[in-house]
XYZ file of C-alpha atoms in Angstrom:
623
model
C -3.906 22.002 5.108
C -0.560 23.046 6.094
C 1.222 21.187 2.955
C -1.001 24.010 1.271
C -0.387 26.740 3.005
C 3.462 26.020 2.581
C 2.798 25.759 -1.330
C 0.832 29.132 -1.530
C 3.597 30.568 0.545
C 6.247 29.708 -2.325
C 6.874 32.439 -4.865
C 5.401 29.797 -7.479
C 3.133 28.655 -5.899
C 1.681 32.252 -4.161
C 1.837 33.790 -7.839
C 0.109 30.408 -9.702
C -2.830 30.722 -6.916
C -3.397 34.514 -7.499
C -3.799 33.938 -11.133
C -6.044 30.894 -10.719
C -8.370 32.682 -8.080
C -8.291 35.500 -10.933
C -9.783 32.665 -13.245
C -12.231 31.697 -11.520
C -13.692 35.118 -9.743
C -13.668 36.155 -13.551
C -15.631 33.304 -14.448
C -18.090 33.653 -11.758
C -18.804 37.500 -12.304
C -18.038 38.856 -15.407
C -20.897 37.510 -16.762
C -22.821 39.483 -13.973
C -21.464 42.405 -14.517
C -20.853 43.127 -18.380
C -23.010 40.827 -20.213
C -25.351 43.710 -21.493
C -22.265 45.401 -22.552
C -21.227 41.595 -24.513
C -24.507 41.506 -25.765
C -25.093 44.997 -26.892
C -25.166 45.237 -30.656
C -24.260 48.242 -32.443
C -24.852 48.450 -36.080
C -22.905 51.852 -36.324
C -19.847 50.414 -35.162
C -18.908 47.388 -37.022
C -15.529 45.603 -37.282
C -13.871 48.563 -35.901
C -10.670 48.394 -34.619
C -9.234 49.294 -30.976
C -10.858 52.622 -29.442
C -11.209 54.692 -26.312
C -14.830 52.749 -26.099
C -14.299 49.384 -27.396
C -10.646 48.622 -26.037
C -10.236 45.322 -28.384
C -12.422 46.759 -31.403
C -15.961 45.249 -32.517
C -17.206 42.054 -33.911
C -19.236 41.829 -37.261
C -22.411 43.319 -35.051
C -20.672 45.968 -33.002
C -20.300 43.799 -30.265
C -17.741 44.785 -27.265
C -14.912 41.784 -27.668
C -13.439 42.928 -24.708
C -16.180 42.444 -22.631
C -17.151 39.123 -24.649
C -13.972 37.743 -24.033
C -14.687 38.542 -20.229
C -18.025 36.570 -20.282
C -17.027 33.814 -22.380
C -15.055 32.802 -19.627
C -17.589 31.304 -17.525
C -18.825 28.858 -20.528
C -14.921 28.385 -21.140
C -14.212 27.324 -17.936
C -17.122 25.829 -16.735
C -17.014 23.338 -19.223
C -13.830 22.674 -19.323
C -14.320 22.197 -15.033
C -17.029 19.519 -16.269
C -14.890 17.657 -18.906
C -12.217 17.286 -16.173
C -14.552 16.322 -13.611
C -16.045 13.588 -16.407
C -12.551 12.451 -16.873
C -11.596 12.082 -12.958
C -14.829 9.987 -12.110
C -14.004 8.029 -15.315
C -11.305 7.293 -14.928
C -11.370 6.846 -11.035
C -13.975 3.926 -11.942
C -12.020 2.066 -14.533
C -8.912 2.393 -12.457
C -10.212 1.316 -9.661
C -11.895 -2.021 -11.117
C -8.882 -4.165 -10.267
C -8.964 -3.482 -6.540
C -13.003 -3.844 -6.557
C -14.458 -5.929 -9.120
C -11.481 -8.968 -8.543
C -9.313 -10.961 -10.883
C -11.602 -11.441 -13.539
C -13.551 -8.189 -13.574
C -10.103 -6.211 -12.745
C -8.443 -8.114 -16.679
C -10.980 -6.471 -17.954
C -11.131 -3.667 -16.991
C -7.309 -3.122 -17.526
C -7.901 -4.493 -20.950
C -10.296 -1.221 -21.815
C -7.872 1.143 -20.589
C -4.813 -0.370 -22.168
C -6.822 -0.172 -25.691
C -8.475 3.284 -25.247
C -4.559 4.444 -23.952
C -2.830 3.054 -27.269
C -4.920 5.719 -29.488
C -4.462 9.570 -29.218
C -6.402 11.426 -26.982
C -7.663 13.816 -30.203
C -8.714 10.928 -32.531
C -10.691 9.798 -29.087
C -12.161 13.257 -28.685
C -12.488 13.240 -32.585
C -14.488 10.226 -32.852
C -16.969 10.881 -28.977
C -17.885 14.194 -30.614
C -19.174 12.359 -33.401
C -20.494 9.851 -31.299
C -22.623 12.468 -28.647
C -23.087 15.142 -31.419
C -22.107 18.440 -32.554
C -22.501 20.957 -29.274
C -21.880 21.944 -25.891
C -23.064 18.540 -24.373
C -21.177 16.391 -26.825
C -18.351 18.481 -26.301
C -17.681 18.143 -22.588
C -18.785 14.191 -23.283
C -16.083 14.066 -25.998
C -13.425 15.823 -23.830
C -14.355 13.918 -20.496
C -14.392 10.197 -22.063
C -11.019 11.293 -23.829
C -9.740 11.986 -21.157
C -10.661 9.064 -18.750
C -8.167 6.433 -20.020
C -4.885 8.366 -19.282
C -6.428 9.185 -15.357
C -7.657 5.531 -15.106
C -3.825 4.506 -16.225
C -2.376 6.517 -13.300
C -4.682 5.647 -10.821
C -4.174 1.867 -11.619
C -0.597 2.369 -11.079
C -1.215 4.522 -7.529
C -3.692 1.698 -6.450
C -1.445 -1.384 -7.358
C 1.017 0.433 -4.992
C -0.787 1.563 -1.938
C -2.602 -2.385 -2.236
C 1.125 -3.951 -1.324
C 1.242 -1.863 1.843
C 1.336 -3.611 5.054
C -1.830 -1.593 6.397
C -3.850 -2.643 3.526
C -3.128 -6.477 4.288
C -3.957 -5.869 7.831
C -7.244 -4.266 6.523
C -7.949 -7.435 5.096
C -7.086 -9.613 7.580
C -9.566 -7.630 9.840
C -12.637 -8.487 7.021
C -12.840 -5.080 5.771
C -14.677 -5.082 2.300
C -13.056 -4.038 -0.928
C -15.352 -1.243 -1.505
C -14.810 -0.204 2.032
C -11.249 -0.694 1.842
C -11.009 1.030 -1.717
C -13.211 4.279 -0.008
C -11.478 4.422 3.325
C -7.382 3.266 2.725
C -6.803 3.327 -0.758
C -8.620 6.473 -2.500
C -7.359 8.854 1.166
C -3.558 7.755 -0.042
C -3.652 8.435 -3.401
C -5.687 11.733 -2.844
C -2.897 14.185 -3.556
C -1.175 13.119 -6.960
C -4.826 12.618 -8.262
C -5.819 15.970 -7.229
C -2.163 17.597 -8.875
C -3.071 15.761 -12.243
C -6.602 16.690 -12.061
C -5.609 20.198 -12.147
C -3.155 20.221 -14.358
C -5.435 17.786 -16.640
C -7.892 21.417 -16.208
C -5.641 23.244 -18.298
C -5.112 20.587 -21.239
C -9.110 20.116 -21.050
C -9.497 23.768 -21.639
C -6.903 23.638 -24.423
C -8.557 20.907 -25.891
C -12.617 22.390 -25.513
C -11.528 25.359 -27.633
C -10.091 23.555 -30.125
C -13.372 21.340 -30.672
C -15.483 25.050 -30.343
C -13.083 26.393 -32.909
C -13.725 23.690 -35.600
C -17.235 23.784 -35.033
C -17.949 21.024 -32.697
C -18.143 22.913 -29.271
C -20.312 25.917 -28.653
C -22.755 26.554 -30.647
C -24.876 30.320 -31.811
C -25.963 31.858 -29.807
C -24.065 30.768 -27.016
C -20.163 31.658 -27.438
C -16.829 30.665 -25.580
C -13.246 31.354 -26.382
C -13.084 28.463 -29.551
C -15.773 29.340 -30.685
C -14.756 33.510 -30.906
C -11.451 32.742 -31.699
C -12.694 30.896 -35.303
C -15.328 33.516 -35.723
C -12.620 35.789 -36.383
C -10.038 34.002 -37.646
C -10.895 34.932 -40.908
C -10.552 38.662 -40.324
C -6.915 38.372 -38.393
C -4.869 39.859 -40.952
C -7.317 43.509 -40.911
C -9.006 43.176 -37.125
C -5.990 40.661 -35.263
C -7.049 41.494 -31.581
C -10.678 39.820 -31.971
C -8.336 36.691 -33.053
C -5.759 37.601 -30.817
C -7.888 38.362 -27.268
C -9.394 34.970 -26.789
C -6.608 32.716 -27.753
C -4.804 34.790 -24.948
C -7.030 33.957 -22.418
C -6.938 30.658 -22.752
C -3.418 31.005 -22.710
C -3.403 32.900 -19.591
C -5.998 30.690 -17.995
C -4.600 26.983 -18.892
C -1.385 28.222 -17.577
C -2.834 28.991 -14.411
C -4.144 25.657 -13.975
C -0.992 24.227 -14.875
C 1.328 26.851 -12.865
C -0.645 26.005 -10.013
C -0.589 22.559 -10.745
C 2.514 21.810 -11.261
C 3.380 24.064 -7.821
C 1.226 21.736 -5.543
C 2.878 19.323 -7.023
C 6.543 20.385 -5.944
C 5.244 21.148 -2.465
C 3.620 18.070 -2.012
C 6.363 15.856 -3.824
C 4.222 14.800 -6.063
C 5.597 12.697 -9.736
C 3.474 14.134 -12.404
C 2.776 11.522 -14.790
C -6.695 -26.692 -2.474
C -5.262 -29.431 -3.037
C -5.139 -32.687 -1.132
C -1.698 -33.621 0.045
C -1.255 -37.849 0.024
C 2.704 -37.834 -0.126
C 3.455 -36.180 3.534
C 6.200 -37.865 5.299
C 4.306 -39.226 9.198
C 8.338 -38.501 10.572
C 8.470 -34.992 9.550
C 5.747 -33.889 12.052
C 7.713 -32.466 15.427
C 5.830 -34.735 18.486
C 3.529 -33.007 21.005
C 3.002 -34.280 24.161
C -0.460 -32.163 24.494
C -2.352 -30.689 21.873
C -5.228 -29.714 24.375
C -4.297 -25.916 24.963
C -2.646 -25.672 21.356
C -3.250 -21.799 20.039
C -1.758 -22.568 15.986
C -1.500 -25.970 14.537
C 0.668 -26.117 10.950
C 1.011 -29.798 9.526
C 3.171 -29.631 6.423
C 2.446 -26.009 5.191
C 3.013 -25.480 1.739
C 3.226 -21.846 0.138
C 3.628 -22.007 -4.211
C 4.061 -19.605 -6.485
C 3.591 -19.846 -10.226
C 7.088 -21.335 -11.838
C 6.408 -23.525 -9.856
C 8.077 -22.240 -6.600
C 7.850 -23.523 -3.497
C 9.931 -21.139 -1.002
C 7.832 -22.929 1.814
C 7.952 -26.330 1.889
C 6.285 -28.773 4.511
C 6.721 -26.883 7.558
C 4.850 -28.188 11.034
C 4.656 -27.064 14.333
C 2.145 -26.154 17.155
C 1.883 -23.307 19.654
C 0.919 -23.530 22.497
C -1.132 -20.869 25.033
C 1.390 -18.540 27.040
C 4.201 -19.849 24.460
C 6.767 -17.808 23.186
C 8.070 -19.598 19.527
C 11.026 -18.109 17.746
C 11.125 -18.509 13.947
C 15.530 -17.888 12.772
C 17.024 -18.103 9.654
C 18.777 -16.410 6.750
C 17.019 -13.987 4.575
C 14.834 -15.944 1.772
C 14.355 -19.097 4.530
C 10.574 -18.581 4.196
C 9.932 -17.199 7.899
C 8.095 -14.250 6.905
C 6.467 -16.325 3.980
C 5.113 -18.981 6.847
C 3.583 -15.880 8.908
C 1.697 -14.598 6.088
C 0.265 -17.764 4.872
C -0.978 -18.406 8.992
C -2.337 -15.237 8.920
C -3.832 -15.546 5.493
C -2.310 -13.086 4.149
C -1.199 -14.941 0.864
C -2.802 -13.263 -2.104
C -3.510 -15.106 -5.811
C -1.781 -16.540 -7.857
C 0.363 -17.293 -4.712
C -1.106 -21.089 -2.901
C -1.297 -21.872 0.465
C -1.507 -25.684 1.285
C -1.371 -27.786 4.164
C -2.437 -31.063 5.792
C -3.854 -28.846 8.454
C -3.526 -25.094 9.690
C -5.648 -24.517 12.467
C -6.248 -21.413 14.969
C -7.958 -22.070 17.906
C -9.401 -25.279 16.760
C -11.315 -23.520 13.965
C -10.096 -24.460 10.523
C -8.324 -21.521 8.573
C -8.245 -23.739 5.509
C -10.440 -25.497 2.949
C -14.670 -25.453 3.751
C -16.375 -24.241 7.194
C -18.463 -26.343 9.277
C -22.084 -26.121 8.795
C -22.590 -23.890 11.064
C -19.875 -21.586 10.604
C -19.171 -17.982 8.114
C -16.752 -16.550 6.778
C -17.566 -13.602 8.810
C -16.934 -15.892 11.847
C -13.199 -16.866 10.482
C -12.747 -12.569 9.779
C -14.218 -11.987 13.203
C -11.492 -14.912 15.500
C -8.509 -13.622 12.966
C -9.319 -9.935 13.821
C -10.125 -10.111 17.428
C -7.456 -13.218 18.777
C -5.126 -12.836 16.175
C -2.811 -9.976 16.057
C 0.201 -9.295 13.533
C 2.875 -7.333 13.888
C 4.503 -6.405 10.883
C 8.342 -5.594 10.108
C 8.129 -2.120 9.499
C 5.232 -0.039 11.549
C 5.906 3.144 9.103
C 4.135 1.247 6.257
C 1.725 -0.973 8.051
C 0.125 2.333 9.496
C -1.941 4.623 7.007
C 0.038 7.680 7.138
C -3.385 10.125 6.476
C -4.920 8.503 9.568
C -4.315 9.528 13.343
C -2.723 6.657 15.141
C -5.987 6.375 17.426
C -8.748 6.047 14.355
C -6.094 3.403 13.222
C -6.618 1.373 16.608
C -9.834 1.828 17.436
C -11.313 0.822 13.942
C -10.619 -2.689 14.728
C -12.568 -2.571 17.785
C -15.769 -0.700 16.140
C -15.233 -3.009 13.135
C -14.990 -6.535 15.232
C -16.369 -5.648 18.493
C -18.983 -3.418 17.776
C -18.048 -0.799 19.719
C -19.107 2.859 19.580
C -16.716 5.670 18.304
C -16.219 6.507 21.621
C -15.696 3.293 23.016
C -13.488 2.161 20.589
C -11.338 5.164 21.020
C -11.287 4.997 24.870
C -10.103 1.627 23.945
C -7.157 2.446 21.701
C -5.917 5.028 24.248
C -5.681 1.991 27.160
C -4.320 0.128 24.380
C -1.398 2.946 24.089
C -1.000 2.870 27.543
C -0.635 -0.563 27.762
C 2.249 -0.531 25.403
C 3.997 1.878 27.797
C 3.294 5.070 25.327
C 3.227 8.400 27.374
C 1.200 10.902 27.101
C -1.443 7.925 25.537
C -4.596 10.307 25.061
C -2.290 13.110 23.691
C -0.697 10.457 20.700
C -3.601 8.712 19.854
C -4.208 12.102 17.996
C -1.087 12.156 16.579
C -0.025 10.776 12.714
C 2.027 7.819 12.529
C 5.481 10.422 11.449
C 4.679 11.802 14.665
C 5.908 9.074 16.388
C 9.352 7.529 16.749
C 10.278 3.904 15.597
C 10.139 2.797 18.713
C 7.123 4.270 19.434
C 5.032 3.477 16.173
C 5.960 -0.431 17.205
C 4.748 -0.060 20.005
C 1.439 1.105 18.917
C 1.170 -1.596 16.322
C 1.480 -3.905 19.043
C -0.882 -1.817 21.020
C -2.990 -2.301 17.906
C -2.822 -6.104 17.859
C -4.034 -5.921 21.999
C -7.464 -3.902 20.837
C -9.003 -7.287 21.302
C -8.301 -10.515 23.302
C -5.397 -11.856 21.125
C -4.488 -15.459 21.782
C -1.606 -15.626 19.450
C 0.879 -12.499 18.267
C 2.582 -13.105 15.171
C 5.761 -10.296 15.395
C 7.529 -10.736 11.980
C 10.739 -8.994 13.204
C 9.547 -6.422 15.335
C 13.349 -5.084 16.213
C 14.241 -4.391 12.454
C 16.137 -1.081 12.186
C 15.899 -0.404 15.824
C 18.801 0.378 18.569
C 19.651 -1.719 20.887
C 18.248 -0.034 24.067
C 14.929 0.586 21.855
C 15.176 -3.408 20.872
C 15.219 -4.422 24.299
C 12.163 -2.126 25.167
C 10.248 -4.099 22.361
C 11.406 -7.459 23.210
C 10.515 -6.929 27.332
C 7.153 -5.224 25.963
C 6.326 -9.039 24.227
C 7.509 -10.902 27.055
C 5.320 -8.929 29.356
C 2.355 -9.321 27.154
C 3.002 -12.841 27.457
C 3.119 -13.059 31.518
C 0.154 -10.620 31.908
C -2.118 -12.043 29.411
C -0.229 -15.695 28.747
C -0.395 -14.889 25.030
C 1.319 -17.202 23.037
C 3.816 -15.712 20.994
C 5.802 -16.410 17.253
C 8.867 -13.872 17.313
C 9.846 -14.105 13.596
C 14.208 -12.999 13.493
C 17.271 -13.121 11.529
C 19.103 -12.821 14.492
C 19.587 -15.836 16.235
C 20.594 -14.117 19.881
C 17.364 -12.081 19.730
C 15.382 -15.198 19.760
C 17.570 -16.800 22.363
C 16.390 -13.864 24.966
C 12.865 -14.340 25.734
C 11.804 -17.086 23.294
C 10.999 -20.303 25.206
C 11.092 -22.422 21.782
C 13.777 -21.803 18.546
C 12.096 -23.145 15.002
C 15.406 -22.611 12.690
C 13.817 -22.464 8.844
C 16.551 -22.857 6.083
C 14.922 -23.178 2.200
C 11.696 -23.232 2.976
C 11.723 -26.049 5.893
C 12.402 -26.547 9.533
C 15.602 -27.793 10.349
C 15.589 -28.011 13.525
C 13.480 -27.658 16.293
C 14.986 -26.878 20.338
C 14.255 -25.311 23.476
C 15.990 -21.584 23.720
C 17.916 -22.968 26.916
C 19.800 -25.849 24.962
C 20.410 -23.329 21.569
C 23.909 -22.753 22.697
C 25.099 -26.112 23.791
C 22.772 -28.242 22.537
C 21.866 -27.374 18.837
C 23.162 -30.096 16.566
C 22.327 -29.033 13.105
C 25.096 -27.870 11.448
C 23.046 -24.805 9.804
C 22.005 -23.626 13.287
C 26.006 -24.709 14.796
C 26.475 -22.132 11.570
C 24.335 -19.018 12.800
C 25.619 -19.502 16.438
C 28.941 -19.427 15.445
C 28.884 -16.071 13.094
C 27.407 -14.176 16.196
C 30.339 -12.330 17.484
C 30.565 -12.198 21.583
C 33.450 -11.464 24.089
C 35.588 -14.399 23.351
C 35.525 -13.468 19.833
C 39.163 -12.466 18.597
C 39.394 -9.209 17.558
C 42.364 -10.063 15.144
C 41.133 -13.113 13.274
C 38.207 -12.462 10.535
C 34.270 -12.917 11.484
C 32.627 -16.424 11.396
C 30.747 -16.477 8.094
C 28.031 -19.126 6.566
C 30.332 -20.152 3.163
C 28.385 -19.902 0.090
C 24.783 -18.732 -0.457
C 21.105 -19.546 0.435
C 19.551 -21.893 -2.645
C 17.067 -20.262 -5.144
C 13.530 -21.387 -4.480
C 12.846 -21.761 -8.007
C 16.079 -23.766 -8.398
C 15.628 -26.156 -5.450
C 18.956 -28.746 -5.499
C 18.166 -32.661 -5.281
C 19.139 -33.935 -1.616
C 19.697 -31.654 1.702
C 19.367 -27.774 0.303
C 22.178 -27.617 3.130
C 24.524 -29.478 1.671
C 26.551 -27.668 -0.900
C 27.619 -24.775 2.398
C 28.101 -27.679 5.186
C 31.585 -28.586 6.023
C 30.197 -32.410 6.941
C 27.639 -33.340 3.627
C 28.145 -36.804 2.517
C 27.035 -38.726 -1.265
C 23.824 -39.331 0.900
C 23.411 -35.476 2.048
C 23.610 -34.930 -2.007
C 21.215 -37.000 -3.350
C 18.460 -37.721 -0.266
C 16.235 -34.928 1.914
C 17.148 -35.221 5.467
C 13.535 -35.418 7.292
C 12.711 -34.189 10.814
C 13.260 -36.946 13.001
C 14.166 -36.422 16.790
C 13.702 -32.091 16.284
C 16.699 -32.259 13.711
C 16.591 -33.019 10.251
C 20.211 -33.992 8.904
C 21.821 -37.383 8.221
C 24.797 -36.344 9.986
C 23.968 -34.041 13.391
C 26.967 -33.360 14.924
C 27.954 -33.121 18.804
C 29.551 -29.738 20.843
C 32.960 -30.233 20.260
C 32.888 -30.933 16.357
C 31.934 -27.126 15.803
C 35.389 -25.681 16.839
C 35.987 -25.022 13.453
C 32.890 -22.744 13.113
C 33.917 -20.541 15.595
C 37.618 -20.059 14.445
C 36.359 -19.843 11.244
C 37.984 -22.252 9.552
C 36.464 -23.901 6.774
């Protein structure tokens, strides 16, 4: 309501509104007030020109145009109001197929749109008049339907974006439906451009219903609108011009005021107007456990593929265990973020998540159910014991929802809880997560709150219900450093109070080394290596992870010799080399490194892991 109230306080936007609320009041009672003087006919006074008493002259019965032009413009614009409205539901329904009707039904649906989009929108007005018949009924079918495919085009292209957002894959994750999910997170954040181009579609529909009434196909005697006068005395312009004249100006005057008033809201609001079975697995590439009895997340050679093929994850294993803090390091493109999503099945099609097992809790999140076992069952553990935090809380939140209908939905959704309930809930949730003033912000929106804070409510959001394992894919990300270690302590905390088991995704490898009781380091697609935090510094022998130690500047760094880098770049996924994917940056590759895949064995996988003291030269950054 404010974004409104700013637009009608704009010169534009003030002025466009007037005229528009002009429109319609005109629409609503003129035909109250001077249809016996429209429908008056006076055989004395035909075809006369402009008078004292008839201000725009007569028609060819000694009708009043003036006053006809007045009460035409409640047909005028009420049918025009109903082609638009045929147009928006339309085209609402075809372009929201995709997101409802799946991968199948969502082809073809774009396939109708893309064909009715490649003809003109007046050959497809053209041809549904002729289709639903000459008159007022056709007409506003004709106009609506003609109008539906370029509405469905742009809400296909505003669904297809708001589906990518982070809060829309944690919708999912939670078991929300896709009619639910289409009704209550898409269709609220795409509300405002489709409401812009709806009314500036108002004035191009009006346009449009005239010209059908002026050829013939509109209106029809008795009735009358603005095409339909404006033909009627088209053939007298040259001797009587202002019964020609008077209602082609009003539908000048009144499909500008849709589109001045259109095309304000939409400045105000910023608004652009238009499973396999795996047999070849490797037994040494599977890190050893020495008990598997309070494991949280198993992964046994996870693979992730896309269609090329690519493979940017490629046979990653390890196990969490209960109160366990895991970090996950690596370059950008390693596949940490990849692994997370695939755990937290989050991978959509044509993407392929494989793996010799990937289990939560003991229950399988891959491949068939037991017997006795749902799907609802799976939606139900992920939603209640699983909780993800994702990189950036300013897009995983749905920005027309208050932060506390965000958290408790979970609750009402999984737990059953009542409004109430569930909000209470959220609010001890808030508190938990050390946000002040809880009861206050959980009626707040998420640009309300600062970075800090909206992580910390996304994390409050994951605690809604008993989570056994929190998945934070980079949680710190474009946070400072006093804000950073506020997150980090919140996570560790978690993990004493509740002994919630933990995997802290990061590109920064001191990060991890803080609270993190495990390191995973991922480098194309696979785990290197595999250590305890405590022996990262001294004890890491893989000459990637030597690598990301050494380019983290400290005290002892010297301020007049350049930065440790990593030489060269990370591989391509698509392009995967032959041999260690390590091997054409590593200062110690050998013919063997080149040509055969280093496998995990003893938490390292490289032919060639290298002691302490032979990583001097990282550090002075030699090469």
């Amino acid at each position: 309501m404010r974004r409104w109230m700013a637009v009608l306080r704009t010169p534009v936007g003030a002025g466009a509104g007037l005229l528009l609320l002009g429109v319609l009041l005109l629409a609503v009672f003129a035909p109250v007030l001077w249809s016996h003087q429209a429908n008056a006919i006076d055989t004395d006074h035909l075809l006369q020109g402009s008078s004292a008493d008839h201000w725009l002259g007569t028609d060819n019965l000694g009708r009043d145009i003036f006053y006809r032009v007045l009460v035409a413009s409640r047909t005028s614009i009420l049918l025009a109001l109903l082609a638009t409205s045929i147009a928006v539901v339309t085209g609402l329904a075809l372009g929201s197929a995709p997101a409802i009707l799946g991968k199948r039904g969502g082809r073809a649906a774009t396939a109708v749109v893309n064909i009715a989009v490649a003809f003109p929108g007046l050959l497809l007005a053209l041809f549904f008049a002729v289709v639903f018949g000459v008159g007022a009924k056709g007409a506003v079918l004709a106009i609506g339907f003609a109008g539906a495919p370029s509405f469905a085009r742009l809400t296909q292209t505003l669904v297809a974006g708001v589906a990518e957002r982070d809060f829309i894959a944690a919708a999912r994750i939670a078991g929300v439906g896709r009619f639910r999910m289409l009704v209550r997170h898409i269709l609220p954040n795409i509300a405002e451009p489709l409401v812009v181009n709806a009314t500036i579609g108002a004035g191009g529909t009006l346009l449009a219903f005239a010209g059908l009434s002026f050829i013939g196909l509109g209106v029809q005697p008795p009735a009358y609108d603005w095409g339909r006068m404006l033909g009627e005395s088209l053939s007298g312009i040259y001797v009587h011009p202002a019964a020609a004249l008077a209602p082609g100006v009003a539908v000048v005057i009144a499909g500008l005021a849709f589109n001045l008033f259109g095309e304000a809201v939409a400045k105000g609001f910023g608004v652009q107007v238009p499973r396999t079975r795996w047999t070849d697995r490797t037994p040494e590439a599977t890190p050893a456990r020495d008990d598997d009895s309070d494991a949280v997340l198993v992964v046994e050679d996870l693979h992730v593929t896309f269609p090329g093929p690519v493979t940017p994850v490629r046979g990653v294993s390890f196990t969490i265990h209960k109160g366990e803090i895991v970090g996950v390091v690596g370059e950008s493109g390693s596949g940490k973020s990849l692994t997370a999503l695939a755990v937290a099945q989050l991978i959509e099609p044509p993407g392929q998540v494989r793996a010799a097992e990937l289990s939560f809790l003991g229950a399988p999140l891959l491949g068939r159910l037991p017997v006795r076992s749902t799907a609802a069952v799976r939606r139900r553990l992920l939603g209640t014991s699983f909780a993800m935090v994702f990189q950036d809380p300013m897009t995983s939140f749905n920005p027309t929802k208050r932060i506390g209908v965000q958290l408790a939905e979970g609750a009402r959704e999984h737990q059953g809880l009542t409004r109430r309930a569930a909000m209470d809930r959220a609010i001890d949730r808030l508190r938990a997560v050390r946000v002040p003033a809880a009861e206050r912000r959980a009626r707040q929106y998420p640009h309300e709150f600062s970075g800090g804070m909206r992580q910390r409510a996304m994390i409050g959001m994951g605690l809604m219900g008993a989570p056994a394992l929190i998945v934070a894919d980079e949680p710190t990300t474009a946070l400072d450093v006093t804000v950073q270690r506020q997150v980090l302590r919140l996570l560790e905390t978690i993990r004493t109070e509740d002994d919630v088991a933990v995997l802290l995704i990061s590109h920064d490898i001191s990060v991890v080394a803080q609270i993190c009781d495990r390191v995973l380091v991922m480098y194309a697609g696979r785990i290197v290596e595999d250590l305890p935090s405590t022996e990262l510094a001294t004890g890491a022998r893989h000459p990637y992870t030597r690598a990301l130690l050494a380019a983290v500047p400290d005290l002892d760094t010297a301020l007049d010799e350049p930065l440790a880098v990593i030489p060269g770049r990370p591989v391509d996924p698509a392009r995967m080399p032959e041999g260690c994917a390590f091997a054409a940056r590593c200062a110690f590759a050998s013919d063997r490194c080149r040509v055969e895949d280093p496998v995990l064995i003893d938490q390292v996988a490289c032919w060639h892991p290298q002691a302490q003291a032979e990583y001097s030269s990282f550090r002075t950054g030699q090469r």
